[in-house]
Tab-separated table of C-alpha atoms in Angstrom:
chain	number	residue	atom	x	y	z
A	1	LEU	CA	18.598	30.620	24.572
A	2	TYR	CA	17.314	31.148	21.051
A	3	GLU	CA	13.773	30.302	22.096
A	4	GLN	CA	13.891	32.882	24.930
A	5	MET	CA	15.278	35.536	22.588
A	6	LEU	CA	12.614	34.857	19.987
A	7	GLN	CA	9.906	35.020	22.689
A	8	TRP	CA	11.240	38.374	23.905
A	9	LEU	CA	11.492	39.748	20.421
A	10	GLY	CA	7.954	38.650	19.747
A	11	GLN	CA	6.695	40.389	22.901
A	12	ALA	CA	8.603	43.489	21.912
A	13	ASN	CA	7.056	43.317	18.436
A	14	MET	CA	10.487	43.363	16.753
A	15	VAL	CA	9.448	41.328	13.724
A	16	GLU	CA	12.498	41.942	11.520
A	17	GLU	CA	14.889	41.097	14.344
A	18	GLN	CA	12.864	37.992	15.085
A	19	PHE	CA	13.122	36.925	11.460
A	20	ARG	CA	16.893	37.477	11.494
A	21	VAL	CA	17.219	35.286	14.614
A	22	TYR	CA	15.180	32.561	13.015
A	23	GLN	CA	17.429	32.607	9.939
A	24	GLU	CA	20.545	32.523	12.135
A	25	THR	CA	19.160	29.669	14.207
A	26	ILE	CA	18.288	27.612	11.124
A	27	LYS	CA	21.830	28.048	9.812
A	28	LYS	CA	23.254	26.813	13.153
A	29	PHE	CA	20.651	24.116	13.796
A	30	PRO	CA	19.197	22.918	10.490
A	31	THR	CA	16.568	20.671	12.082
A	32	THR	CA	12.936	19.952	11.345
A	33	THR	CA	11.931	21.690	14.539
A	34	TRP	CA	13.442	25.049	13.583
A	35	ARG	CA	12.271	24.852	9.946
A	36	ASP	CA	8.741	24.131	11.161
A	37	ARG	CA	8.847	27.025	13.614
A	38	LEU	CA	9.908	29.475	10.889
A	39	ALA	CA	7.184	28.233	8.592
A	40	ARG	CA	4.601	28.682	11.346
A	41	TRP	CA	6.049	32.110	12.068
A	42	PHE	CA	5.501	33.116	8.398
A	43	LEU	CA	1.956	31.820	8.451
A	44	LYS	CA	1.113	33.465	11.793
A	45	ARG	CA	2.196	36.801	10.428
A	46	GLN	CA	0.507	36.180	7.074
A	47	LYS	CA	3.737	36.484	5.099
A	48	THR	CA	2.620	34.289	2.270
A	49	GLN	CA	5.262	35.377	-0.212
A	50	GLU	CA	8.027	34.677	2.278
A	51	PHE	CA	6.438	31.340	3.233
A	52	GLU	CA	6.225	30.395	-0.433
A	53	ALA	CA	9.860	31.234	-1.134
A	54	PHE	CA	10.987	29.440	2.063
A	55	SER	CA	8.923	26.396	1.188
A	56	ARG	CA	10.076	26.230	-2.438
A	57	ASP	CA	13.666	26.488	-1.235
A	58	LEU	CA	13.082	23.705	1.272
A	59	LEU	CA	11.487	21.433	-1.273
A	60	THR	CA	14.697	21.557	-3.357
A	61	LYS	CA	16.838	20.555	-0.446
A	62	LEU	CA	14.941	17.924	1.527
A	63	ASP	CA	14.530	14.241	0.786
A	64	ASP	CA	11.110	12.839	-0.085
A	65	GLU	CA	10.224	11.755	3.449
A	66	GLU	CA	11.036	15.207	4.853
A	67	VAL	CA	9.128	16.874	2.023
A	68	ALA	CA	6.136	14.646	2.701
A	69	HIS	CA	6.275	15.586	6.421
A	70	TYR	CA	6.510	19.256	5.609
A	71	LEU	CA	3.645	19.174	3.121
A	72	HIS	CA	1.458	17.194	5.520
A	73	ASN	CA	2.090	19.729	8.268
A	74	PHE	CA	1.663	22.942	6.238
A	75	VAL	CA	-0.381	22.050	3.245
A	76	ASP	CA	-2.684	19.146	4.135
A	77	SER	CA	-3.486	20.637	7.521
A	78	GLY	CA	-2.786	24.269	6.659
A	79	ALA	CA	-5.671	25.652	8.576
A	80	ASN	CA	-4.139	24.115	11.717
A	81	ALA	CA	-0.667	25.374	11.038
A	82	GLY	CA	-1.196	28.639	12.889
A	83	ALA	CA	-2.650	30.993	10.228
A	84	SER	CA	-6.255	32.087	10.229
A	85	SER	CA	-6.188	33.127	6.560
A	86	PHE	CA	-4.098	30.301	5.225
A	87	ASP	CA	-3.794	30.572	1.459
A	88	THR	CA	-4.461	26.972	0.323
A	89	ASN	CA	-4.040	27.813	-3.389
A	90	LEU	CA	-0.523	28.964	-2.732
A	91	CYS	CA	0.328	26.009	-0.561
A	92	LEU	CA	-1.313	23.425	-2.761
A	93	GLY	CA	0.894	24.716	-5.519
A	94	LEU	CA	3.817	23.170	-3.611
A	95	TYR	CA	2.653	19.652	-4.490
A	96	PRO	CA	3.583	20.002	-8.187
A	97	LEU	CA	7.160	20.853	-7.102
A	98	ALA	CA	7.352	17.805	-4.840
A	99	TYR	CA	5.911	15.603	-7.590
A	100	GLU	CA	8.504	16.901	-10.132
A	101	ARG	CA	11.334	15.930	-7.756
A	102	PHE	CA	9.892	12.606	-6.564
A	103	PRO	CA	7.466	11.263	-9.265
A	104	HIS	CA	7.419	7.791	-7.765
A	105	ASN	CA	6.334	8.866	-4.258
A	106	LEU	CA	2.550	8.106	-4.179
A	107	SER	CA	1.875	10.620	-1.405
A	108	PHE	CA	2.884	13.373	-3.848
A	109	VAL	CA	0.783	11.796	-6.572
A	110	ASN	CA	-2.225	11.806	-4.261
A	111	GLY	CA	-1.518	15.349	-3.189
A	112	LEU	CA	-1.323	16.410	-6.763
A	113	LEU	CA	-4.562	14.673	-7.556
A	114	ARG	CA	-6.172	16.607	-4.675
A	115	TYR	CA	-4.622	19.808	-6.084
A	116	TYR	CA	-6.064	19.156	-9.540
A	117	SER	CA	-9.442	18.163	-8.071
A	118	VAL	CA	-9.669	21.349	-5.924
A	119	HIS	CA	-8.787	23.471	-8.935
A	120	LYS	CA	-11.160	21.456	-11.203
A	121	ASP	CA	-8.258	20.816	-13.601
A	122	TRP	CA	-9.823	17.597	-14.899
A	123	PRO	CA	-7.630	17.035	-18.003
A	124	ARG	CA	-4.455	17.028	-15.831
A	125	TRP	CA	-6.220	14.994	-13.122
A	126	ARG	CA	-7.260	12.378	-15.639
A	127	ALA	CA	-3.805	12.275	-17.258
A	128	LEU	CA	-2.169	11.654	-13.829
A	129	VAL	CA	-4.825	9.014	-12.967
A	130	ALA	CA	-4.051	7.268	-16.259
A	131	GLU	CA	-0.332	7.242	-15.471
A	132	TYR	CA	-0.791	5.769	-11.976
A	133	TYR	CA	-3.987	3.748	-12.441
A	134	PHE	CA	-2.163	0.421	-12.497
A	135	VAL	CA	0.401	1.437	-9.885
A	136	SER	CA	-1.883	2.401	-7.017
A	137	ALA	CA	-5.085	0.918	-5.671
A	138	ASP	CA	-5.883	4.259	-4.114
A	139	VAL	CA	-5.640	6.024	-7.491
A	140	ARG	CA	-7.918	3.358	-9.005
A	141	GLU	CA	-10.411	3.929	-6.217
A	142	GLN	CA	-10.330	7.715	-6.690
A	143	PHE	CA	-10.956	7.283	-10.394
A	144	LEU	CA	-13.899	4.933	-9.888
A	145	GLN	CA	-15.418	7.262	-7.249
A	146	HIS	CA	-14.957	10.161	-9.647
A	147	LEU	CA	-16.809	8.261	-12.429
A	148	ALA	CA	-19.566	7.229	-10.085
A	149	SER	CA	-20.042	10.752	-8.732
A	150	ARG	CA	-20.447	12.094	-12.240
A	151	GLY	CA	-22.662	9.294	-13.463
A	152	GLU	CA	-20.037	8.172	-15.982
A	153	PHE	CA	-19.328	4.725	-14.548
A	154	ARG	CA	-21.682	2.769	-16.706
A	155	ASP	CA	-20.412	4.484	-19.864
A	156	TYR	CA	-16.835	3.464	-19.048
A	157	VAL	CA	-17.820	-0.083	-18.247
A	158	GLU	CA	-19.648	-0.315	-21.594
A	159	ARG	CA	-16.643	1.132	-23.451
A	160	ALA	CA	-14.483	-1.458	-21.759
A	161	ARG	CA	-16.736	-4.279	-22.854
A	162	VAL	CA	-16.767	-3.012	-26.440
A	163	THR	CA	-13.018	-2.428	-26.572
A	164	LEU	CA	-12.197	-5.825	-25.082
A	165	SER	CA	-14.564	-7.670	-27.356
A	166	GLN	CA	-13.046	-5.993	-30.432
A	167	GLY	CA	-9.330	-6.170	-29.601
A	168	SER	CA	-6.620	-7.554	-27.475
A	169	PRO	CA	-6.350	-6.896	-23.676
A	170	ALA	CA	-3.481	-4.483	-24.453
A	171	ASP	CA	-6.100	-2.110	-25.869
A	172	ALA	CA	-7.653	-1.785	-22.424
A	173	THR	CA	-5.169	0.957	-21.531
A	174	THR	CA	-6.981	3.220	-23.963
A	175	LEU	CA	-10.040	3.073	-21.678
A	176	LEU	CA	-8.409	5.209	-19.001
A	177	PRO	CA	-9.101	8.937	-19.057
């Protein structure tokens, strides 16, 4: 019934009423399906401020698996979420919120690393890599690829040799970015 009403309201171009019905429906049926539909509705109508507020609110209420699912659907594949002018900077900004809530979830760490990389925020990227270098093989691989792409790999290897030859293995942690 709600789907038919929303379809009719969309055809009648009654946007505000459509939004009200979405809100009412989500209150009655707080499911992933209806949350995703409202998010797509915001994106389709290029209501980025409303999408951001809705998303931020959701990220405070959902568990880490649901947040990962939501971010995957609307941030990682934002261009496919139904908006032609999807604002990736706005959406990528949701990853820091998810990371703050769930710092041990590696999908948020990787998302945040992508966020820093896209924004060329190398000091934060390197600090996060240093924090998770020994926790995740994926983070180690990203770091090594980053060094190789910038031609810095040999310098780090040489620093490691020098540091390890002068001190204890515990000093090796200082080699990370």
